[in-house]
Amino acid sequence: MSPAQPVGSPLPGMGELPQQAVAPAPNGSERPFSVYLHVPYCRVRCGYCDFNTYTNLTMGQGASAKDFVGTLAGELRAARSAMDSAGLPVRPAQTVFVGGGTPTMLPASDLVTMLDLVRECFGLAPDAEVTTEANPDSVDEAGLAALAEGGFTRVSFGMQSAVPHVLKVLERTHEPARVPRVVDWARRAGLSTSLDLIYGAPGESLEDWQRSLDAVTQIGPDHVSVYALVIEEGTRMWSQVRRGELPMPEDDDEATKYEMADASLRQAGYEWYEISNWARPGAECRHNQAYWLDWDWWGGGPGAHSHLGDVRLWNTKHPVAWAGQISTGHLPVAGHEVIDAGSRELERIMLSIRLREGIALASLSGPSDGPLDDVGATPSHLVPVVAGLVADGLLDDGAASKGRAVLTLRGRLMADTVTRALTQ
């Protein structure tokens, strides 16, 4: 089961956005705009997955895979209308990310039509980054070429591992040899490529993990995402762990594997730019900036989340209920919340500290310091805190001396500890 949605209030009327959705960025500038589109269909639901996904492609009118694009069109047009009514300026999407689920369960022509809907409803920047997620066994060469021709610029493949027994534990359906083939097809089509890896699967040895890292660096994608396995309550893998059929991942093992990933990827010419992401220079995923740098975005599709100004919104989760709301003219938002100043500041620090650039210490303020700009001295209450974090090897000494909090390799493993220290 996917996780429960947040607790919030429904939107009034047919989906009227609150005035706080128009709030500018804290510095008064207009926020860039992005679009996320959630395709909920999968051929097989992996045992560790807690995303909002479904293996039933024929759930009924409006919710079935064959109807998905038409229903999504209703949502995006309603979203544009709601933004207009609220006085939100029209801003072309700087990035579009189609995720899931497995978006490439739909024909390439459907994904291209979805991108056309973004153009129709919001506009698309001339240099927009347009990504779709894909499983290695859910694409073919012709389909990737059609995506590139239709305006997609990037594809992110769920590789997860290069070791058959690890893929089996994760319940992935592709063969390892498929990955270099699909990356080559994507390159031929002119698409930028990214590979996702998961470390810490039950039964994965250090040798297995190094084998996966070596496979990735040999394939040589433009971008690599590396995630620790988290066994979420309610998933099939969680039940297997509870019954003693699989061991729970160990923190020390996962820390070692993260350090191995950083070493292998750096040696191969990749640079970390966010705790879980490495890229060749210039190939960073721009869509990630929407989440880390406080952009606005609309999330379309069942269960998708949106962020506009000081408002966070989330869609109805189940495709049947989502489609039903759209068919009656309602914006399919299940709930929303207005983000208060304290929560926004905590999120800014928590997200910024994850980035390669870190955060300006002068932008942090305490009870007696008052608000400060991104220039100037470290707030007085943080001077001993920063010194302690540097002494513990969690913050880079050189960056701290220049007024920025930048995580070291060890600090990346303890980012939550650093965040708590900087917000005390």
Coordinates of C-alpha atoms in Angstrom, one line a residue:
M1 CA 0.0 0.0 0.0
S2 CA 1.2 3.5 -0.7
P3 CA 1.5 5.8 2.2
A4 CA -1.4 7.8 3.7
Q5 CA -1.9 11.3 2.3
P6 CA -1.3 14.3 4.5
V7 CA -4.1 15.8 6.6
G8 CA -5.5 18.9 5.0
S9 CA -8.6 20.8 4.0
P10 CA -10.4 20.4 0.7
L11 CA -10.5 23.3 -1.8
P12 CA -13.8 25.2 -1.9
G13 CA -16.1 25.1 -4.9
M14 CA -15.0 23.2 -7.9
G15 CA -11.4 23.7 -6.9
E16 CA -10.7 27.3 -6.0
L17 CA -7.1 28.1 -5.1
P18 CA -6.5 30.1 -1.9
Q19 CA -4.9 33.6 -2.3
Q20 CA -1.7 32.3 -0.7
A21 CA -1.0 30.4 -3.9
V22 CA 0.1 33.7 -5.4
A23 CA 2.8 34.4 -2.8
P24 CA 6.1 35.3 -4.4
A25 CA 9.4 33.8 -3.3
P26 CA 10.8 35.1 0.0
N27 CA 13.1 37.5 -1.9
G28 CA 10.1 38.9 -3.8
S29 CA 10.9 37.3 -7.1
E30 CA 8.6 35.3 -9.3
R31 CA 9.1 31.5 -8.8
P32 CA 10.0 29.4 -11.9
F33 CA 7.3 26.9 -12.8
S34 CA 7.5 23.1 -13.5
V35 CA 5.1 20.3 -14.1
Y36 CA 5.1 16.7 -12.8
L37 CA 2.8 14.1 -14.4
H38 CA 2.1 10.9 -12.5
V39 CA 1.3 7.8 -14.6
P40 CA 0.1 5.1 -12.0
Y41 CA 0.4 1.9 -14.1
C42 CA 3.0 -0.8 -13.6
R43 CA 3.3 -4.3 -15.1
V44 CA 4.5 -5.7 -11.8
R45 CA 4.4 -4.0 -8.4
C46 CA 7.8 -4.4 -6.8
G47 CA 7.8 -5.7 -3.2
Y48 CA 9.6 -2.6 -1.8
C49 CA 7.5 0.0 -3.6
D50 CA 5.1 2.2 -1.7
F51 CA 4.3 4.6 -4.6
N52 CA 0.8 5.2 -5.8
T53 CA 0.9 2.4 -8.5
Y54 CA -1.5 -0.1 -9.9
T55 CA -1.1 -3.2 -12.1
N56 CA -4.8 -3.1 -13.3
L57 CA -4.8 -1.2 -16.6
T58 CA -8.6 -1.5 -17.1
M59 CA -10.1 0.1 -14.0
G60 CA -13.0 1.6 -15.7
Q61 CA -14.0 4.6 -17.8
G62 CA -11.6 7.5 -17.3
A63 CA -9.2 5.5 -15.1
S64 CA -8.0 2.9 -17.5
A65 CA -4.7 3.3 -19.2
K66 CA -6.4 3.8 -22.6
D67 CA -8.4 6.8 -21.1
F68 CA -5.6 8.3 -19.0
V69 CA -4.5 11.0 -21.4
G70 CA -8.0 12.3 -21.9
T71 CA -8.7 12.4 -18.2
L72 CA -5.4 14.1 -17.5
A73 CA -6.3 16.7 -20.1
G74 CA -9.4 17.6 -18.0
E75 CA -7.3 18.0 -14.9
L76 CA -4.6 20.2 -16.5
R77 CA -7.2 22.5 -18.2
A78 CA -9.0 22.8 -14.8
A79 CA -5.7 23.6 -13.1
R80 CA -5.0 26.4 -15.7
S81 CA -8.4 27.8 -15.1
A82 CA -8.0 27.7 -11.3
M83 CA -4.6 29.5 -11.6
D84 CA -6.1 32.2 -13.8
S85 CA -9.0 32.7 -11.4
A86 CA -6.5 33.1 -8.5
G87 CA -4.4 35.6 -10.4
L88 CA -1.4 33.4 -10.8
P89 CA 0.7 34.6 -13.8
V90 CA 1.2 32.4 -16.8
R91 CA 4.7 31.0 -16.7
P92 CA 6.0 28.4 -19.2
A93 CA 7.2 25.2 -17.7
Q94 CA 11.0 25.2 -17.3
T95 CA 10.9 21.4 -16.7
V96 CA 8.5 18.5 -17.1
F97 CA 8.9 15.2 -15.4
V98 CA 6.7 12.2 -16.2
G99 CA 7.0 9.7 -13.4
G100 CA 5.1 6.7 -11.9
G101 CA 4.5 3.9 -11.9
T102 CA 6.0 3.2 -15.3
P103 CA 5.1 5.9 -17.7
T104 CA 6.3 3.9 -20.6
M105 CA 3.6 1.4 -20.0
L106 CA 1.7 3.9 -22.2
P107 CA 2.5 4.3 -25.9
A108 CA 5.1 6.9 -26.7
S109 CA 2.4 8.8 -28.6
D110 CA 0.4 9.1 -25.4
L111 CA 3.4 10.6 -23.6
V112 CA 4.0 13.1 -26.4
T113 CA 0.3 14.1 -26.2
M114 CA 0.8 14.7 -22.5
L115 CA 3.6 17.0 -23.3
D116 CA 1.4 18.8 -25.9
L117 CA -1.1 19.3 -23.1
V118 CA 1.5 21.0 -21.0
R119 CA 2.3 23.3 -23.9
E120 CA -1.4 24.0 -24.3
C121 CA -2.2 24.7 -20.7
F122 CA 0.9 26.3 -19.3
G123 CA 3.4 26.8 -22.1
L124 CA 6.8 25.3 -22.4
A125 CA 10.1 27.1 -22.2
P126 CA 12.2 26.9 -25.4
D127 CA 15.0 25.1 -23.5
A128 CA 12.8 23.1 -21.2
E129 CA 14.1 19.8 -19.8
V130 CA 11.5 17.1 -20.4
T131 CA 12.1 13.7 -18.7
T132 CA 10.3 10.4 -18.5
E133 CA 11.0 7.6 -16.2
A134 CA 11.2 4.1 -17.8
N135 CA 11.9 0.5 -16.9
P136 CA 14.6 -1.1 -19.2
D137 CA 12.1 -3.6 -20.4
S138 CA 9.3 -1.1 -21.1
V139 CA 10.9 0.7 -24.0
D140 CA 12.1 -0.1 -27.5
E141 CA 14.3 1.8 -29.9
A142 CA 11.4 3.1 -32.0
G143 CA 9.5 4.4 -28.9
L144 CA 12.6 6.3 -27.6
A145 CA 13.1 7.9 -31.0
A146 CA 9.4 8.9 -31.0
L147 CA 9.8 10.5 -27.5
A148 CA 12.8 12.5 -28.7
E149 CA 11.0 13.6 -31.8
G150 CA 8.0 14.7 -29.7
G151 CA 10.0 17.0 -27.5
F152 CA 11.4 14.8 -24.7
T153 CA 15.0 15.5 -23.9
R154 CA 15.8 13.0 -21.2
V155 CA 15.0 9.5 -19.9
S156 CA 15.6 8.0 -16.5
F157 CA 15.9 4.2 -16.4
G158 CA 15.2 2.2 -13.3
M159 CA 18.3 0.0 -13.3
Q160 CA 18.5 -0.6 -9.5
S161 CA 21.2 -3.3 -9.7
A162 CA 23.4 -5.2 -12.2
V163 CA 23.3 -8.4 -10.1
P164 CA 20.5 -11.0 -11.0
H165 CA 19.9 -12.2 -7.4
V166 CA 19.5 -8.6 -6.2
L167 CA 17.1 -7.8 -9.0
K168 CA 15.1 -10.9 -8.0
V169 CA 14.9 -9.8 -4.3
L170 CA 13.7 -6.3 -5.5
E171 CA 11.3 -8.1 -7.9
R172 CA 12.5 -6.2 -10.9
T173 CA 11.6 -7.8 -14.2
H174 CA 14.5 -6.8 -16.6
E175 CA 17.8 -8.6 -17.3
P176 CA 21.0 -6.7 -16.5
A177 CA 22.1 -7.0 -20.1
R178 CA 19.1 -4.9 -21.1
V179 CA 20.3 -1.7 -19.5
P180 CA 23.3 -0.9 -21.8
R181 CA 21.1 -1.7 -24.8
V182 CA 18.4 0.8 -23.8
V183 CA 20.9 3.5 -22.9
D184 CA 22.5 3.1 -26.3
W185 CA 19.1 3.4 -28.0
A186 CA 18.3 6.6 -26.0
R187 CA 21.7 8.1 -27.0
R188 CA 21.0 7.3 -30.7
A189 CA 17.7 9.2 -30.3
G190 CA 19.5 12.2 -28.8
L191 CA 18.2 11.8 -25.3
S192 CA 20.2 12.5 -22.2
T193 CA 20.3 9.4 -19.9
S194 CA 20.1 8.8 -16.2
L195 CA 20.3 5.5 -14.3
D196 CA 18.7 4.8 -10.8
L197 CA 20.5 2.5 -8.4
I198 CA 19.3 1.1 -5.1
Y199 CA 21.7 -0.2 -2.4
G200 CA 21.1 -2.2 0.7
A201 CA 18.8 -4.9 -0.7
P202 CA 18.6 -8.0 1.5
G203 CA 21.4 -10.3 0.5
E204 CA 23.4 -7.7 -1.4
S205 CA 27.1 -8.0 -0.6
L206 CA 29.7 -5.3 -0.9
E207 CA 31.0 -7.2 -4.0
D208 CA 27.5 -7.2 -5.5
W209 CA 27.2 -3.5 -5.0
Q210 CA 30.6 -2.8 -6.5
R211 CA 29.6 -4.9 -9.5
S212 CA 26.6 -2.6 -10.0
L213 CA 28.7 0.5 -9.7
D214 CA 31.2 -0.8 -12.2
A215 CA 28.4 -1.6 -14.6
V216 CA 27.1 1.9 -14.4
T217 CA 30.4 3.6 -14.9
Q218 CA 31.1 1.3 -17.9
I219 CA 27.7 2.2 -19.4
G220 CA 28.5 5.9 -18.8
P221 CA 25.1 7.6 -18.5
D222 CA 24.9 11.4 -18.1
H223 CA 23.4 11.2 -14.7
V224 CA 23.2 8.7 -11.8
S225 CA 20.8 8.6 -8.8
V226 CA 21.7 6.4 -5.9
Y227 CA 19.2 5.6 -3.2
A228 CA 19.3 3.6 0.0
L229 CA 16.6 0.9 0.2
V230 CA 13.9 2.0 2.7
I231 CA 11.5 -0.8 3.7
E232 CA 8.2 1.0 4.2
E233 CA 5.5 -0.3 6.4
G234 CA 2.7 -2.0 4.5
T235 CA 4.8 -3.1 1.5
R236 CA 5.3 -6.7 0.7
M237 CA 9.0 -6.6 1.6
W238 CA 8.1 -5.1 5.0
S239 CA 5.9 -8.2 5.6
Q240 CA 8.7 -10.5 4.5
V241 CA 11.1 -8.8 7.0
R242 CA 8.5 -9.1 9.8
R243 CA 8.2 -12.8 9.1
G244 CA 11.9 -13.2 9.2
E245 CA 12.1 -14.2 5.5
L246 CA 14.4 -11.3 4.7
P247 CA 16.9 -9.3 6.9
M248 CA 16.4 -5.6 7.6
P249 CA 19.1 -3.4 5.9
E250 CA 21.8 -2.3 8.3
D251 CA 22.8 1.3 8.6
D252 CA 26.6 0.6 8.7
D253 CA 26.3 -1.5 5.5
E254 CA 24.3 1.2 3.7
A255 CA 26.8 3.9 4.8
T256 CA 29.7 1.9 3.4
K257 CA 27.9 1.4 0.1
Y258 CA 27.2 5.1 -0.1
E259 CA 30.9 5.8 0.3
M260 CA 31.7 3.2 -2.3
A261 CA 29.3 4.9 -4.7
D262 CA 30.8 8.3 -4.2
A263 CA 34.3 7.0 -4.8
S264 CA 33.4 5.0 -7.9
L265 CA 31.4 7.8 -9.5
R266 CA 33.9 10.5 -8.7
Q267 CA 36.7 8.4 -10.3
A268 CA 34.5 8.0 -13.4
G269 CA 34.1 11.8 -13.7
Y270 CA 30.7 12.3 -12.0
E271 CA 30.2 15.1 -9.4
W272 CA 27.7 14.9 -6.6
Y273 CA 25.3 17.9 -6.7
E274 CA 22.7 16.6 -4.2
I275 CA 23.1 13.9 -1.6
S276 CA 21.6 11.1 -3.8
N277 CA 22.5 12.4 -7.2
W278 CA 25.7 12.6 -9.3
A279 CA 26.1 14.0 -12.9
R280 CA 28.7 14.8 -15.5
P281 CA 29.2 18.6 -15.5
G282 CA 26.2 20.3 -17.0
A283 CA 24.0 17.2 -16.9
E284 CA 22.4 17.8 -13.5
C285 CA 18.6 17.2 -13.5
R286 CA 17.0 20.6 -13.6
H287 CA 13.6 19.3 -12.6
N288 CA 15.1 18.4 -9.2
Q289 CA 15.5 22.2 -8.6
A290 CA 11.8 22.6 -8.5
Y291 CA 11.8 20.6 -5.2
W292 CA 15.1 21.8 -3.7
L293 CA 15.0 25.5 -4.6
D294 CA 11.3 26.3 -3.8
W295 CA 9.9 26.6 -7.4
D296 CA 6.2 26.3 -8.1
W297 CA 5.0 23.2 -9.8
W298 CA 1.7 21.5 -10.7
G299 CA 1.5 17.8 -10.1
G300 CA -1.1 16.1 -12.5
G301 CA -2.4 12.6 -12.1
P302 CA -3.7 10.4 -9.3
G303 CA -2.1 11.2 -6.0
A304 CA 0.3 13.8 -7.4
H305 CA 1.4 16.8 -5.2
S306 CA 1.6 20.4 -6.2
H307 CA 3.2 23.5 -4.7
L308 CA 2.1 27.0 -5.5
G309 CA 3.3 30.0 -3.5
D310 CA 2.7 29.2 0.1
V311 CA 0.2 26.4 -0.7
R312 CA 0.8 22.6 -0.9
L313 CA -1.9 20.5 -2.6
W314 CA -2.3 16.7 -3.2
N315 CA -4.6 14.9 -5.6
T316 CA -7.1 12.2 -4.9
K317 CA -5.1 8.9 -5.0
H318 CA -7.1 6.2 -6.6
P319 CA -7.4 6.6 -10.4
V320 CA -11.2 5.8 -10.3
A321 CA -12.0 8.5 -7.8
W322 CA -9.5 10.9 -9.5
A323 CA -11.2 10.4 -12.9
G324 CA -14.7 10.7 -11.3
Q325 CA -13.9 14.1 -9.9
I326 CA -12.5 15.4 -13.2
S327 CA -15.6 14.0 -15.1
T328 CA -17.8 16.3 -13.0
G329 CA -15.7 19.3 -13.6
H330 CA -13.9 19.3 -10.2
L331 CA -10.2 19.9 -9.8
P332 CA -9.2 16.5 -8.3
V333 CA -7.5 17.9 -5.2
A334 CA -8.1 15.8 -2.1
G335 CA -6.6 18.4 0.3
H336 CA -4.3 21.4 0.8
E337 CA -2.4 23.2 3.4
V338 CA -1.0 26.7 3.8
I339 CA 2.7 26.6 4.7
D340 CA 3.6 28.9 7.6
A341 CA 6.8 30.9 7.8
G342 CA 8.4 28.5 10.3
S343 CA 7.8 25.4 8.2
R344 CA 9.0 27.1 5.1
E345 CA 12.3 28.1 6.8
L346 CA 12.9 24.6 8.1
E347 CA 12.3 23.2 4.6
R348 CA 14.6 25.7 3.0
I349 CA 17.4 24.7 5.3
M350 CA 16.7 21.0 5.1
L351 CA 16.7 21.0 1.3
S352 CA 19.5 23.5 0.7
I353 CA 21.9 21.6 3.0
R354 CA 21.5 18.6 0.7
L355 CA 23.0 20.5 -2.3
R356 CA 26.6 20.8 -3.3
E357 CA 26.5 24.6 -2.8
G358 CA 25.1 24.2 0.7
I359 CA 23.5 27.2 2.4
A360 CA 24.8 30.7 3.3
L361 CA 25.3 30.8 7.1
A362 CA 24.3 34.5 7.1
S363 CA 20.8 33.5 5.8
L364 CA 20.1 31.7 9.0
S365 CA 18.8 33.6 12.0
G366 CA 18.1 32.9 15.6
P367 CA 15.9 34.4 18.3
S368 CA 18.2 37.3 18.9
D369 CA 19.8 37.7 15.5
G370 CA 16.9 38.9 13.4
P371 CA 16.7 38.1 9.7
L372 CA 19.9 38.3 7.7
D373 CA 20.8 38.4 4.0
D374 CA 23.0 35.9 2.1
V375 CA 26.0 38.1 2.9
G376 CA 27.7 38.9 6.1
A377 CA 28.8 37.2 9.2
T378 CA 27.6 33.9 10.6
P379 CA 24.8 34.6 13.2
S380 CA 26.3 34.7 16.7
H381 CA 24.3 31.8 18.1
L382 CA 25.6 29.5 15.2
V383 CA 29.3 30.2 15.6
P384 CA 29.9 27.5 18.1
V385 CA 27.5 25.2 16.3
V386 CA 29.3 25.5 13.0
A387 CA 32.7 25.1 14.7
G388 CA 31.4 21.8 16.3
L389 CA 30.1 20.5 13.0
V390 CA 33.4 21.3 11.3
A391 CA 35.3 19.5 14.2
D392 CA 33.0 16.5 13.8
G393 CA 33.9 16.3 10.1
L394 CA 30.3 17.0 9.0
L395 CA 30.8 20.5 7.4
D396 CA 33.6 21.5 5.1
D397 CA 36.1 23.8 6.9
G398 CA 37.1 25.8 3.9
A399 CA 33.4 26.5 2.9
A400 CA 32.6 27.4 6.5
S401 CA 35.4 29.9 6.6
K402 CA 33.8 31.6 3.6
G403 CA 30.3 31.7 5.2
R404 CA 28.7 28.6 3.8
A405 CA 27.6 25.3 5.3
V406 CA 28.6 22.6 2.9
L407 CA 28.4 18.9 3.8
T408 CA 31.5 16.7 3.7
L409 CA 31.1 13.1 2.6
R410 CA 30.5 12.1 6.2
G411 CA 28.1 15.0 6.6
R412 CA 26.0 13.7 3.7
L413 CA 25.5 10.5 5.7
M414 CA 24.3 12.6 8.6
A415 CA 22.4 15.5 6.9
D416 CA 19.5 15.3 9.3
T417 CA 21.9 15.8 12.2
V418 CA 23.3 18.9 10.5
T419 CA 19.9 20.3 9.8
R420 CA 18.8 19.9 13.4
A421 CA 22.0 21.6 14.7
L422 CA 21.5 24.6 12.3
T423 CA 17.9 25.0 13.3
Q424 CA 18.2 24.7 17.1

